[in-house]
Structure formats: structure tokens, C-alpha cells
Tab-separated table of C-alpha atoms and ligand atoms in Angstrom:
chain	number	residue	atom	x	y	z
A	27	MET	CA	146.312	-188.777	-15.288
A	28	ILE	CA	144.190	-191.001	-16.367
A	29	SER	CA	141.938	-190.958	-12.680
A	30	LYS	CA	141.182	-187.915	-14.555
A	31	PHE	CA	138.926	-189.000	-17.624
A	32	PHE	CA	137.885	-191.636	-14.948
A	33	GLY	CA	136.067	-189.269	-12.742
A	34	ASN	CA	133.696	-188.353	-16.505
A	35	VAL	CA	132.447	-191.185	-17.108
A	36	PHE	CA	131.230	-193.296	-14.329
A	37	SER	CA	128.555	-191.350	-14.515
A	38	GLY	CA	127.251	-192.288	-17.526
A	39	ARG	CA	123.782	-194.584	-16.488
A	40	ILE	CA	125.750	-197.383	-18.775
A	41	PHE	CA	129.034	-197.695	-16.814
A	42	LYS	CA	127.441	-198.271	-13.652
A	43	GLY	CA	128.679	-201.868	-11.912
A	44	ARG	CA	129.129	-204.453	-14.921
A	45	GLN	CA	131.678	-206.723	-13.828
A	46	PRO	CA	132.501	-209.436	-16.909
A	47	ARG	CA	131.808	-212.786	-16.916
A	48	ILE	CA	135.258	-214.537	-16.366
A	49	VAL	CA	136.130	-217.863	-18.799
A	50	PRO	CA	137.830	-220.336	-17.697
A	51	TYR	CA	141.030	-222.138	-19.937
A	52	SER	CA	138.663	-225.211	-19.463
A	53	GLU	CA	135.697	-223.409	-20.915
A	54	HIS	CA	138.011	-221.510	-24.191
A	55	GLY	CA	140.868	-223.058	-24.281
A	56	ILE	CA	143.267	-221.013	-25.653
A	57	ALA	CA	146.812	-220.942	-24.030
A	58	ARG	CA	149.356	-218.832	-23.730
A	59	GLU	CA	151.133	-220.708	-26.834
A	60	ARG	CA	149.051	-219.453	-29.043
A	61	ILE	CA	150.100	-215.990	-28.569
A	62	SER	CA	152.883	-214.412	-30.374
A	63	PRO	CA	155.570	-213.710	-28.863
A	64	CYS	CA	155.874	-210.276	-29.204
A	65	ALA	CA	151.618	-210.049	-27.729
A	66	LEU	CA	153.488	-211.771	-24.846
A	67	SER	CA	155.642	-210.287	-24.019
A	68	VAL	CA	154.383	-207.296	-24.717
A	69	THR	CA	151.082	-207.784	-21.964
A	70	GLN	CA	154.356	-209.383	-19.567
A	71	THR	CA	156.222	-206.444	-19.491
A	72	LEU	CA	153.051	-204.407	-19.156
A	73	GLN	CA	151.402	-206.622	-16.045
A	74	GLU	CA	155.365	-206.310	-14.750
A	75	HIS	CA	154.755	-202.722	-14.433
A	76	ASN	CA	151.102	-202.489	-12.566
A	77	TYR	CA	149.610	-201.663	-15.434
A	78	THR	CA	146.223	-203.890	-17.360
A	79	ALA	CA	146.829	-206.119	-19.994
A	80	PHE	CA	144.519	-208.093	-22.719
A	81	VAL	CA	145.072	-209.255	-26.177
A	82	VAL	CA	141.941	-208.109	-27.683
A	83	GLY	CA	139.663	-208.103	-30.301
A	84	GLY	CA	140.283	-210.214	-33.733
A	85	ALA	CA	142.891	-212.342	-32.064
A	86	VAL	CA	140.376	-213.426	-29.519
A	87	ARG	CA	137.583	-213.689	-31.741
A	88	ASP	CA	140.000	-215.907	-34.314
A	89	LEU	CA	141.622	-217.905	-31.907
A	90	ILE	CA	138.541	-219.241	-30.580
A	91	LEU	CA	137.086	-219.721	-34.070
A	92	GLY	CA	140.181	-221.608	-34.513
A	93	TRP	CA	141.337	-219.420	-36.866
A	94	GLU	CA	144.768	-218.094	-37.400
A	95	PRO	CA	144.833	-214.845	-36.307
A	96	LYS	CA	146.462	-211.757	-38.772
A	97	ASP	CA	147.998	-209.896	-36.283
A	98	PHE	CA	147.336	-209.218	-32.064
A	99	ASP	CA	146.616	-206.265	-29.899
A	100	VAL	CA	147.314	-205.377	-26.427
A	101	ALA	CA	144.947	-203.152	-24.771
A	102	THR	CA	146.093	-201.576	-21.139
A	103	SER	CA	145.702	-199.245	-18.336
A	104	ALA	CA	148.878	-197.755	-19.243
A	105	THR	CA	149.244	-194.273	-21.932
A	106	PRO	CA	150.755	-194.216	-25.036
A	107	GLU	CA	153.272	-192.257	-23.484
A	108	GLN	CA	154.364	-194.663	-20.415
A	109	VAL	CA	153.959	-198.064	-23.167
A	110	ARG	CA	156.416	-196.130	-25.413
A	111	GLN	CA	158.954	-195.502	-22.213
A	112	LEU	CA	158.700	-199.541	-21.463
A	113	PHE	CA	159.538	-200.008	-25.377
A	114	ARG	CA	161.934	-199.675	-27.183
A	115	ARG	CA	161.376	-200.172	-29.919
A	116	SER	CA	158.527	-198.312	-29.946
A	117	ARG	CA	156.756	-195.993	-31.565
A	118	ILE	CA	153.727	-193.483	-30.882
A	119	ILE	CA	151.717	-193.356	-33.833
A	120	GLY	CA	147.584	-191.660	-35.425
A	121	ARG	CA	146.771	-188.619	-34.885
A	122	ARG	CA	142.552	-188.434	-33.913
A	123	PHE	CA	143.620	-191.421	-31.451
A	124	ARG	CA	147.559	-191.935	-29.836
A	125	ILE	CA	148.458	-195.627	-30.188
A	126	VAL	CA	151.587	-197.632	-29.598
A	127	HIS	CA	153.294	-200.257	-32.317
A	128	VAL	CA	155.605	-202.294	-30.310
A	129	MET	CA	158.371	-203.592	-32.181
A	130	CYS	CA	160.223	-207.766	-31.274
A	131	GLY	CA	161.671	-208.516	-34.577
A	132	ARG	CA	159.824	-208.492	-37.548
A	133	GLU	CA	156.339	-208.640	-36.039
A	134	THR	CA	154.281	-205.245	-34.939
A	135	VAL	CA	151.799	-205.068	-31.997
A	136	GLU	CA	149.386	-202.738	-31.837
A	137	VAL	CA	148.665	-201.240	-27.946
A	138	SER	CA	146.129	-198.982	-27.102
A	139	THR	CA	145.435	-197.601	-24.428
A	140	TYR	CA	141.264	-198.154	-23.396
A	141	ARG	CA	139.199	-196.360	-23.903
A	142	GLY	CA	135.568	-194.324	-23.177
A	143	SER	CA	133.384	-193.260	-25.422
A	144	ALA	CA	133.173	-189.193	-26.226
A	145	LEU	CA	129.164	-189.698	-25.580
A	146	ALA	CA	128.794	-191.082	-22.876
A	147	SER	CA	131.511	-188.745	-21.444
A	148	GLU	CA	131.002	-185.085	-20.396
A	149	GLU	CA	132.316	-183.394	-22.964
A	150	ASN	CA	129.059	-182.033	-24.859
A	151	GLU	CA	131.016	-178.491	-25.298
A	152	GLN	CA	132.457	-179.664	-28.224
A	153	GLN	CA	130.947	-180.761	-31.204
A	154	ILE	CA	131.868	-185.030	-30.665
A	155	ALA	CA	129.391	-186.196	-33.846
A	156	ASP	CA	127.805	-184.878	-37.362
A	157	GLU	CA	123.928	-183.974	-37.795
A	158	HIS	CA	123.670	-187.500	-38.554
A	159	GLY	CA	125.507	-189.122	-35.392
A	160	ARG	CA	128.506	-189.538	-36.300
A	161	LEU	CA	131.047	-189.958	-33.562
A	162	LEU	CA	134.090	-187.299	-34.849
A	163	ARG	CA	136.279	-187.519	-31.949
A	164	ASP	CA	136.574	-190.768	-29.324
A	165	ASN	CA	139.818	-189.899	-28.427
A	166	VAL	CA	139.262	-189.615	-24.337
A	167	PHE	CA	140.606	-192.375	-22.241
A	168	GLY	CA	138.139	-194.862	-20.207
A	169	THR	CA	138.060	-197.735	-18.168
A	170	GLN	CA	138.640	-201.893	-19.687
A	171	GLU	CA	134.700	-201.957	-19.139
A	172	GLN	CA	133.896	-198.834	-21.503
A	173	ASP	CA	136.107	-199.797	-24.073
A	174	ALA	CA	134.100	-202.814	-23.650
A	175	ILE	CA	131.980	-200.759	-24.790
A	176	ARG	CA	132.840	-199.206	-27.333
A	177	ARG	CA	133.718	-201.645	-29.615
A	178	ASP	CA	132.114	-203.127	-32.123
A	179	PHE	CA	131.200	-206.362	-31.900
A	180	THR	CA	130.339	-208.477	-28.520
A	181	LEU	CA	133.115	-211.067	-30.063
A	182	ASN	CA	135.368	-208.489	-30.753
A	183	ALA	CA	135.352	-206.976	-27.331
A	184	LEU	CA	137.022	-209.980	-26.086
A	185	PHE	CA	139.880	-209.779	-23.190
A	186	TYR	CA	141.952	-212.386	-23.187
A	187	ASP	CA	144.789	-212.520	-20.486
A	188	PRO	CA	148.073	-214.780	-21.148
A	189	SER	CA	149.099	-214.408	-17.341
A	190	THR	CA	145.395	-216.040	-15.794
A	191	GLN	CA	144.292	-217.516	-19.606
A	192	GLN	CA	141.170	-216.241	-18.884
A	193	VAL	CA	138.799	-214.496	-20.998
A	194	TRP	CA	137.028	-211.636	-19.780
A	195	ASP	CA	133.693	-210.951	-20.970
A	196	TYR	CA	131.471	-208.213	-20.520
A	197	HIS	CA	128.748	-208.874	-23.590
A	198	ASN	CA	128.140	-212.533	-23.744
A	199	GLY	CA	130.579	-211.575	-26.626
A	200	PHE	CA	131.901	-215.953	-25.642
A	201	GLU	CA	128.287	-217.609	-25.890
A	202	ASP	CA	127.331	-215.556	-29.178
A	203	LEU	CA	130.687	-216.096	-30.433
A	204	LYS	CA	129.869	-220.442	-30.299
A	205	LYS	CA	126.521	-219.897	-31.476
A	206	LYS	CA	128.591	-217.856	-34.754
A	207	ARG	CA	126.429	-214.746	-33.507
A	208	LEU	CA	127.613	-211.694	-34.388
A	209	ARG	CA	126.047	-208.804	-32.411
A	210	MET	CA	125.923	-205.579	-32.035
A	211	ILE	CA	126.913	-203.998	-28.401
A	212	GLY	CA	124.500	-201.662	-27.796
A	213	ASP	CA	121.816	-200.087	-30.056
A	214	PRO	CA	122.411	-201.213	-34.018
A	215	GLU	CA	121.050	-198.087	-35.492
A	216	GLN	CA	122.483	-195.705	-33.244
A	217	ARG	CA	126.173	-197.629	-33.492
A	218	TYR	CA	125.793	-197.100	-36.953
A	219	ARG	CA	125.235	-194.200	-37.019
A	220	GLU	CA	127.774	-192.898	-34.936
A	221	ASP	CA	130.476	-194.875	-37.279
A	222	PRO	CA	128.594	-195.799	-40.902
A	223	VAL	CA	131.717	-198.277	-41.288
A	224	ARG	CA	130.702	-200.953	-38.814
A	225	MET	CA	127.587	-201.634	-41.404
A	226	LEU	CA	130.736	-203.619	-43.822
A	227	ARG	CA	132.376	-204.752	-40.995
A	228	ALA	CA	129.206	-206.595	-39.899
A	229	VAL	CA	128.915	-207.598	-43.648
A	230	ARG	CA	133.063	-209.124	-43.314
A	231	LEU	CA	132.744	-209.691	-40.601
A	232	SER	CA	130.118	-212.165	-40.775
A	233	ALA	CA	130.656	-213.347	-44.510
A	234	SER	CA	134.082	-214.308	-43.680
A	235	ARG	CA	133.408	-215.944	-40.425
A	236	GLY	CA	130.238	-217.581	-41.883
A	237	LEU	CA	128.592	-216.200	-38.809
A	238	ASP	CA	124.695	-215.198	-38.379
A	239	ILE	CA	124.124	-211.010	-38.023
A	240	ASP	CA	121.521	-211.360	-35.753
A	241	GLN	CA	118.580	-209.899	-36.637
A	242	PRO	CA	118.647	-206.668	-33.791
A	243	THR	CA	122.049	-205.869	-35.967
A	244	ARG	CA	120.893	-206.512	-39.402
A	245	ALA	CA	117.380	-204.675	-39.881
A	246	PRO	CA	118.670	-201.750	-39.190
A	247	ILE	CA	121.061	-201.597	-41.823
A	248	LYS	CA	119.208	-201.098	-45.470
A	249	SER	CA	117.829	-197.573	-44.182
A	250	LEU	CA	121.112	-196.619	-43.132
A	251	THR	CA	123.412	-197.581	-45.929
A	252	ALA	CA	123.215	-194.031	-46.902
A	253	LEU	CA	124.757	-192.885	-44.382
A	254	LEU	CA	127.710	-194.767	-45.967
A	255	ALA	CA	128.103	-191.118	-48.117
A	256	ASN	CA	129.018	-189.666	-45.073
A	257	VAL	CA	132.453	-191.432	-44.293
A	258	PRO	CA	136.075	-189.989	-45.687
A	259	ALA	CA	137.149	-191.779	-49.031
A	260	ALA	CA	140.040	-193.087	-47.517
A	261	ARG	CA	138.447	-195.414	-45.005
A	262	LEU	CA	135.781	-196.543	-46.840
A	263	PHE	CA	138.949	-197.301	-49.081
A	264	ASP	CA	140.526	-199.098	-46.464
A	265	GLU	CA	137.727	-201.055	-44.966
A	266	MET	CA	137.385	-202.204	-48.901
A	267	LEU	CA	140.723	-203.044	-49.234
A	268	LYS	CA	139.777	-205.506	-46.209
A	269	LEU	CA	137.375	-206.843	-46.954
A	270	LEU	CA	138.494	-207.480	-50.994
A	271	LEU	CA	142.339	-208.793	-49.688
A	272	SER	CA	139.496	-211.046	-46.451
A	273	GLY	CA	140.421	-213.859	-48.587
A	274	HIS	CA	136.540	-214.584	-48.680
A	275	ALA	CA	136.165	-211.612	-51.327
A	276	TYR	CA	133.487	-213.553	-53.370
A	277	GLU	CA	131.473	-213.967	-50.228
A	278	CYS	CA	131.675	-210.826	-48.701
A	279	VAL	CA	130.731	-208.839	-52.627
A	280	MET	CA	127.246	-210.880	-51.942
A	281	ALA	CA	126.522	-209.527	-49.102
A	282	LEU	CA	126.955	-206.798	-49.682
A	283	ARG	CA	125.189	-206.370	-52.123
A	284	GLN	CA	122.109	-208.804	-50.576
A	285	GLU	CA	122.584	-206.001	-47.629
A	286	GLY	CA	122.185	-203.238	-50.111
A	287	LEU	CA	125.035	-201.154	-49.617
A	288	HIS	CA	127.018	-201.631	-52.952
A	289	HIS	CA	125.044	-198.653	-54.260
A	290	GLY	CA	125.906	-195.513	-55.172
A	291	LEU	CA	127.463	-194.775	-51.637
A	292	LEU	CA	131.106	-196.670	-53.036
A	293	PRO	CA	132.460	-196.247	-56.558
A	294	MET	CA	134.247	-198.904	-56.697
A	295	LEU	CA	131.708	-201.311	-55.773
A	296	ASP	CA	129.637	-200.039	-58.222
A	297	VAL	CA	132.242	-200.525	-60.415
A	298	ILE	CA	131.952	-203.948	-59.628
A	299	LEU	CA	128.463	-205.052	-59.584
A	300	ASP	CA	127.216	-202.838	-62.343
A	301	GLN	CA	128.642	-203.661	-65.133
A	302	PRO	CA	126.642	-207.232	-66.457
A	303	MET	CA	129.434	-207.651	-68.844
A	304	GLY	CA	132.600	-207.408	-66.287
A	305	GLU	CA	130.152	-209.271	-63.289
A	306	ARG	CA	131.438	-212.468	-64.760
A	307	PHE	CA	135.389	-211.742	-64.804
A	308	VAL	CA	134.721	-210.161	-61.737
A	309	MET	CA	133.452	-212.796	-59.757
A	310	LEU	CA	136.177	-214.989	-61.313
A	311	ALA	CA	138.860	-211.948	-60.120
A	312	LEU	CA	137.435	-212.288	-56.353
A	313	ARG	CA	137.628	-215.844	-56.731
A	314	ASN	CA	141.035	-216.046	-58.053
A	315	THR	CA	142.127	-213.832	-55.202
A	316	ASP	CA	140.104	-215.778	-52.277
A	317	ALA	CA	141.752	-218.337	-53.842
A	318	ARG	CA	145.127	-217.079	-54.214
A	319	ILE	CA	145.465	-216.000	-50.601
A	320	LYS	CA	143.272	-219.311	-48.968
A	321	ASN	CA	147.114	-220.884	-50.951
A	322	GLU	CA	148.530	-217.920	-49.156
A	323	LYS	CA	149.812	-216.889	-52.323
A	324	SER	CA	151.085	-213.120	-52.962
A	325	VAL	CA	147.681	-210.584	-53.620
A	326	SER	CA	148.758	-207.489	-55.296
A	327	PRO	CA	146.037	-205.333	-54.682
A	328	SER	CA	146.932	-203.022	-58.425
A	329	PHE	CA	145.884	-206.711	-59.567
A	330	LEU	CA	142.890	-206.918	-58.332
A	331	PHE	CA	142.136	-203.575	-58.711
A	332	ALA	CA	142.926	-203.324	-62.803
A	333	SER	CA	140.397	-207.002	-62.836
A	334	LEU	CA	137.607	-204.841	-61.281
A	335	LEU	CA	137.261	-202.134	-63.308
A	336	TRP	CA	138.488	-203.548	-66.449
A	337	HIS	CA	135.766	-203.429	-68.219
A	338	GLU	CA	135.200	-199.870	-67.690
A	339	VAL	CA	138.685	-199.901	-69.970
A	340	LEU	CA	136.768	-201.886	-72.407
A	341	ALA	CA	133.883	-200.103	-72.463
A	342	ALA	CA	135.427	-196.734	-72.997
A	343	TRP	CA	138.243	-198.421	-75.581
A	344	LYS	CA	135.086	-198.917	-77.387
A	345	LYS	CA	133.728	-195.869	-77.634
A	346	LEU	CA	137.220	-193.831	-78.337
A	347	GLU	CA	138.216	-196.284	-81.595
A	348	GLY	CA	134.275	-196.365	-82.161
A	349	GLU	CA	135.089	-192.272	-82.782
A	350	GLY	CA	137.835	-193.160	-85.300
A	351	ILE	CA	141.078	-192.696	-82.970
A	352	PRO	CA	143.545	-195.677	-83.644
A	353	PRO	CA	143.224	-199.211	-81.545
A	354	ILE	CA	146.581	-198.526	-79.132
A	355	PRO	CA	146.074	-194.971	-78.747
A	356	ALA	CA	142.752	-195.605	-78.133
A	357	LEU	CA	143.952	-198.211	-75.002
A	358	TYR	CA	145.978	-195.250	-73.750
A	359	GLN	CA	143.512	-192.189	-73.856
A	360	ALA	CA	140.924	-195.389	-72.219
A	361	MET	CA	142.951	-196.136	-69.239
A	362	ASP	CA	144.249	-192.568	-68.884
A	363	GLN	CA	140.198	-192.323	-68.157
A	364	ILE	CA	139.622	-194.589	-65.910
A	365	VAL	CA	142.675	-194.103	-63.893
A	366	GLN	CA	141.627	-190.542	-63.645
A	367	SER	CA	137.599	-190.757	-63.027
A	368	GLN	CA	138.710	-193.677	-59.897
A	369	ALA	CA	140.821	-190.868	-58.265
A	370	GLU	CA	139.387	-188.416	-58.701
A	371	LYS	CA	136.372	-190.597	-56.906
A	372	LEU	CA	138.953	-191.057	-54.666
A	373	ALA	CA	138.619	-194.782	-54.846
A	374	ILE	CA	141.163	-196.273	-55.760
A	375	PRO	CA	144.195	-194.014	-54.934
A	376	ARG	CA	146.257	-193.148	-57.892
A	377	ARG	CA	149.134	-194.854	-56.290
A	378	TYR	CA	147.953	-197.673	-57.732
A	379	GLY	CA	147.740	-196.447	-62.038
A	380	SER	CA	150.408	-197.155	-63.014
A	381	ASP	CA	150.740	-200.752	-62.019
A	382	MET	CA	146.977	-201.252	-63.012
A	383	LYS	CA	148.139	-199.852	-66.355
A	384	GLU	CA	150.893	-201.725	-67.324
A	385	ILE	CA	148.508	-205.568	-67.120
A	386	TRP	CA	146.469	-203.772	-68.880
A	387	VAL	CA	148.664	-202.623	-71.763
A	388	MET	CA	150.179	-205.733	-72.033
A	389	GLN	CA	146.275	-207.086	-73.119
A	390	PRO	CA	146.510	-207.191	-77.262
A	391	ARG	CA	149.884	-208.034	-77.358
A	392	PHE	CA	148.799	-211.552	-76.270
A	393	HIS	CA	146.951	-211.637	-79.606
A	394	GLN	CA	150.408	-211.023	-81.684
A	395	ARG	CA	151.507	-214.220	-81.482
A	396	SER	CA	154.447	-214.077	-84.353
A	397	GLY	CA	157.714	-213.071	-85.396
A	398	ARG	CA	159.839	-212.014	-82.306
A	399	ARG	CA	157.886	-209.909	-80.074
A	400	PRO	CA	156.065	-213.539	-78.230
A	401	PHE	CA	159.162	-213.489	-76.794
A	402	ARG	CA	160.294	-210.075	-75.995
A	403	LEU	CA	156.442	-209.832	-73.933
A	404	VAL	CA	157.917	-213.389	-72.332
A	405	GLU	CA	160.587	-211.599	-71.123
A	406	ASN	CA	159.100	-208.408	-69.569
A	407	PRO	CA	158.846	-208.400	-66.159
A	408	ARG	CA	155.010	-208.228	-65.690
A	409	PHE	CA	154.828	-210.708	-67.913
A	410	ARG	CA	153.017	-213.091	-64.708
A	411	ALA	CA	150.237	-210.592	-64.620
A	412	GLY	CA	149.625	-209.749	-67.808
A	413	TYR	CA	149.342	-213.756	-68.058
A	414	ASP	CA	147.431	-214.031	-65.042
A	415	PHE	CA	145.582	-211.251	-66.036
A	416	LEU	CA	144.801	-212.836	-69.653
A	417	LEU	CA	143.660	-216.687	-68.573
A	418	LEU	CA	140.718	-214.527	-65.917
A	419	ARG	CA	139.481	-213.196	-69.955
A	420	CYS	CA	140.032	-216.209	-71.374
A	421	ALA	CA	137.766	-217.983	-68.211
A	422	SER	CA	135.112	-214.810	-69.024
A	423	GLY	CA	134.583	-216.292	-71.993
A	424	GLU	CA	135.943	-212.899	-73.594
A	425	VAL	CA	138.951	-214.242	-75.213
A	426	ASP	CA	139.250	-217.373	-77.149
A	427	PRO	CA	141.046	-220.242	-74.438
A	428	ALA	CA	142.888	-221.477	-77.570
A	429	ILE	CA	144.753	-218.068	-76.538
A	430	GLY	CA	145.227	-219.015	-72.639
A	431	GLU	CA	146.633	-222.530	-73.577
A	432	TRP	CA	148.979	-221.461	-76.035
A	433	TRP	CA	150.542	-218.760	-73.708
A	434	THR	CA	150.725	-221.554	-71.287
A	435	ARG	CA	152.651	-223.581	-73.529
A	436	PHE	CA	154.606	-221.238	-75.071
A	437	GLN	CA	156.649	-219.485	-71.645
A	438	HIS	CA	156.803	-223.557	-70.207
A	439	VAL	CA	158.687	-224.736	-74.039
A	440	ASP	CA	162.744	-223.882	-74.602
A	441	GLU	CA	163.597	-222.317	-77.838
A	442	GLY	CA	163.150	-224.125	-80.411
A	443	GLU	CA	159.440	-225.186	-78.940
A	444	ARG	CA	158.442	-221.708	-78.846
A	445	LYS	CA	159.467	-220.890	-82.941
A	446	ALA	CA	157.638	-224.390	-83.918
A	447	LEU	CA	154.314	-222.685	-81.909
A	448	LEU	CA	154.958	-219.814	-84.082
A	449	THR	CA	155.093	-221.505	-87.445
A	450	GLN	CA	151.832	-222.834	-86.293
A	451	GLU	CA	149.950	-219.977	-84.558
A	452	ALA	CA	151.112	-218.256	-88.628
A	453	GLU	CA	149.368	-220.870	-90.737
A	454	PRO	CA	145.356	-220.012	-90.391
A	455	ALA	CA	144.438	-223.446	-91.669
A	456	THR	CA	144.833	-224.503	-88.168
A	457	ARG	CA	144.080	-222.201	-86.205
A	458	LYS	CA	140.203	-222.171	-87.213
A	459	ARG	CA	140.065	-226.417	-87.268
A	460	ARG	CA	141.808	-226.017	-83.609
A	461	ARG	CA	139.469	-223.245	-82.876
A	462	ARG	CA	136.083	-225.464	-84.163
A	463	ARG	CA	136.928	-228.976	-82.104
A	464	ARG	CA	136.799	-226.408	-79.101
A	465	ARG	CA	133.542	-224.675	-79.813
A	466	PRO	CA	130.961	-226.635	-78.649
A	467	GLY	CA	130.538	-226.895	-74.730
A	468	ALA	CA	133.745	-225.649	-74.285
A	469	GLU	CA	135.005	-225.869	-70.742
A	470	PRO	CA	136.032	-222.236	-69.371
A	471	ALA	CA	140.134	-222.386	-69.591
A	472	LYS	CA	141.663	-222.878	-66.439
A	473	GLN	CA	142.251	-220.086	-63.405
A	474	ALA	CA	145.662	-218.243	-62.819
A	475	GLU	CA	147.969	-220.559	-61.992
A	476	PRO	CA	148.888	-220.116	-58.484
A	477	SER	CA	152.383	-218.724	-58.892
B	8	ATP	P1	140.386	-207.936	-38.357
B	8	ATP	O1	141.349	-207.433	-38.503
B	8	ATP	O2	140.610	-209.564	-38.640
B	8	ATP	O3	139.397	-207.540	-39.652
B	8	ATP	P2	139.208	-206.982	-36.254
B	8	ATP	O4	137.931	-207.050	-35.597
B	8	ATP	O5	140.598	-207.454	-35.601
B	8	ATP	O6	138.992	-207.889	-37.103
B	8	ATP	P3	140.260	-204.298	-36.059
B	8	ATP	O7	140.589	-203.237	-37.579
B	8	ATP	O8	141.652	-205.264	-36.490
B	8	ATP	O9	139.742	-205.486	-37.501
B	8	ATP	O10	139.690	-203.732	-35.505
B	8	ATP	C1	139.996	-204.422	-33.893
B	8	ATP	C2	139.382	-203.988	-32.753
B	8	ATP	O11	139.064	-203.177	-33.038
B	8	ATP	C3	137.503	-204.810	-33.141
B	8	ATP	O12	137.957	-206.414	-32.819
B	8	ATP	C4	137.561	-203.875	-32.411
B	8	ATP	O13	136.772	-204.514	-31.056
B	8	ATP	C5	138.147	-202.772	-32.129
B	8	ATP	N1	137.487	-202.236	-33.424
B	8	ATP	C6	137.553	-201.961	-35.178
B	8	ATP	N2	136.295	-201.274	-36.108
B	8	ATP	C7	135.901	-200.207	-35.322
B	8	ATP	C8	134.653	-199.782	-35.506
B	8	ATP	N3	134.903	-199.056	-36.288
B	8	ATP	N4	134.033	-199.551	-34.661
B	8	ATP	C9	134.031	-200.451	-33.535
B	8	ATP	N5	134.802	-200.770	-32.583
B	8	ATP	C10	136.123	-201.218	-33.387
B	9	MG	MG1	142.994	-206.750	-36.001
């Protein structure tokens, strides 16, 4: 079945006779023990059935860079149905391009059949690219060398065979990796036109892995940024989420701005970068997220989005109050407006809305530090998120750091001491004195402590 597809592709000029450079273990130093047990067993089983199978993509790149891979992808000559037959716990997923998820214990390995490029095949009767050159389909099977060609960057196109511990390299990706150079396979402008998301990937990979974007790969980006507008919103969202949760969100967002990729194209990024008031807040939120990921703490996308949009909410809230609406109803209306407008633009899917609102709506309650209210707030199941959010507001200069410190103390002491704190709080003279002492050269409050 596969050979039928191969016939087409060998006619393409670029595919003739390209041989991979075989990088031996002595050069790359990746032992098969570094491959996850699931990926190892998948490649081994496929090879036992006379298919070729390699670990591919980000995992090989990250292992050579000395990073722990997030997940393992396998590329094989077997079709999805053939893969499916070999693994009991597996399922075929994807509509546009079908891949197989193979499960072992809690691990899932993504197995894809080598793909060719639809442009290079002879299926030209069907429309395969839009008027800007964006590929609408790339779902033909191909050979391993074609599979390498359709990948984005040279260092993402390395194939590792655990049985021989060899890396197969068709595009000098190994050398680029050693030189920390991010280089597009093929003609960069054409590749960005085929899939504008590659511009975001270039920025994310270079910023998160400390790679330099090769000049010819970087050069076309500035003039092509508008193409991102043609990419389906859900796909952009996925890519943005990857970027924001990469552990290097701060560097990535700075780099996006530097490449001019933030403007007018991604509603969510506009929000992040075009609010001078909120910029400090957003940057702190990004650093805070990065720190949590570095420390292997959980991060919730809703918390992050709540941070990214907070100053939008504040602005809308103030406006509604100015129109005579009482504070709390005005806050609710403002939240609805902002969540609604993000969902309309598909910048942030609706499913995150209620978690974001929970965090926001808690904020005015942190300013009430008398009576029973603080006791109730501490018991709120979402208190921790609300409190972390408050600390960001303190650190950004929006809220008096003393309030954050008060809540830090309040949650950690026993009932009796809590009551004492309340009493102090109710006494205005103390509050004034404390504030005066803190003001000159006051340090911003500590960032949210990872829990
Ligand atoms: P990470 O998973 O760390 O974000 P990755 O490079 O593994 O990075 P994936 O989205 O998992 O990214 O993709 C796996 C591989 O598929 C990539 O290494 C690359 O070879 C290929 N790939 C992914 N997206 C594209 C794209 N837009 N164009 C061409 N090839 C791509
Ligand atoms: Mg990956």
C-alpha cells in the first residue's frame, strides 16, 4: 500500500538520492537507556515486524541538548492500521493526518507513519494550498527522507534508532544542534507560507532552548507576520499555550515582540503587550509561571489567562463604576465582558472562563480584613490561586504589599492569632504608621511562593 504513494514522490527533484549522515553513538552520546520504556518497546516491536522505526523530533533534539524530553514520538514505515494491529492498547486518532497513540502504563507514545509533502506529489488536481501558499493538507505517506524534508527545522528532523543507537541525519541537523543554530529545512519563506505557525515555533524553540535563528531563517519573518491571521484560531491557541507553558514564557514573549509577531494577529498577545498599565503585571505573571515550571509545580492555564487579562478587567470595571454601577455588580459585568470578547475572538476558549472569574472575584475580598470574612475566604477551595494572584498584584505595585503580607501571616497562624490580626487591622492608626514606614524604597512583595 505504501509503495503506491512512493511512486509519486520519487519523481520530485529534491528527493533524488539523498542519503542520511549516520551519526554514531560515539559522537552523539545518547544511550538507549535515555529513551522511555514505552518508546523503546514500540520501536522494538515495529522492527521485529520488519518495519523501520525511529524516535524522532523534539525528543532527539532535547536529548542531544541535554534536556529531559517532554514526550517521545516515533516515526515508522508501518501504516496506522499496521501499527494499531501490533499494540493492544492503541488507538488511531486525528482526522487530517491519522496517527496512533500507543499506551504503556501511564505513558503514551505518538506513532506516525512517514509522511511526504503533498506539494511534491502529483495530486495537483486537488487544492492543497490556499492563495497565500498555506498547506491545507499534507496527509500523504512517504519515505523516511521525505518525512525529514517536511519537518520544520534541521534539528527537529533527526531520527534515532534505539537498536543501533545511531542518529540518521538528512539535513545536517546534528551539526546545527552542536552550533545551537536553528535552521529551516528548504526555502524559509515558502515553508512559512505553507504553515505560518512555523514562525511561532522558530521563536519558541530559539527562546526556550537558547538557539540562534540562522539569518536566512529569521529574515522573512518580519514581512510575513500577517499570514498568522489565516491560521485557524484553535491552532494558534494551542501554539500559544505551548509557548506560555514552555517554562520560558518570558523569553518567548519578549522574542515574539522583537520579531514583530505580537501585533494585531493574536488577540491574546495583543492583550499581553499592548496594555502599558498591565505590562509589569503580565511580565511578573510570566516569570512566576516559568519559575513554577522550573520547580516542577503545577501551573494552571486559567491562572495565567486570568493574569494576562486582569488589567483589561480592571479598566472595564473602572469604566462601569464611572457609569454609576456599584462596585461588585460592576466587577461581575466587567468580567463577563472580557471573557465574552476573548471567547468571540477565540483567543481564550470559553472553558477557562469560570476558573478565571473565580480568581478575579476573590480579589476585592482580600481588602476586607475584619469580621468573619477573612475566615471564610481562607476556607475557599480556590483561596490559594486567589492569594497567589493577590501577591502578583502586590509585586506589580497595584496593591499595597502590606495587604499581601497580612494574608501571608493570616493563613499561617492559628485561630487566636488570626483574631489578633483582625483587631490590629481594625485600628486605623496602626495601619497608617505601618504604611508610612514601608513606603520609601519599599521592596516589591515576594512573588507567589510555589505551593
Ligand atoms: P516540543 O514538543 O518540545 O514543543 P517538538 O519539536 O517536539 O517540540 P511537536 O509539536 O511535538 O514539537 O512536533 C514534533 C515534530 O514534528 C517536530 O520536532 C517537527 O519535526 C515536526 N513538526 C511539528 N510541527 C511542525 C510544523 N508546523 N511544520 C513542520 N514540522 C513540524
Ligand atoms: Mg514533541
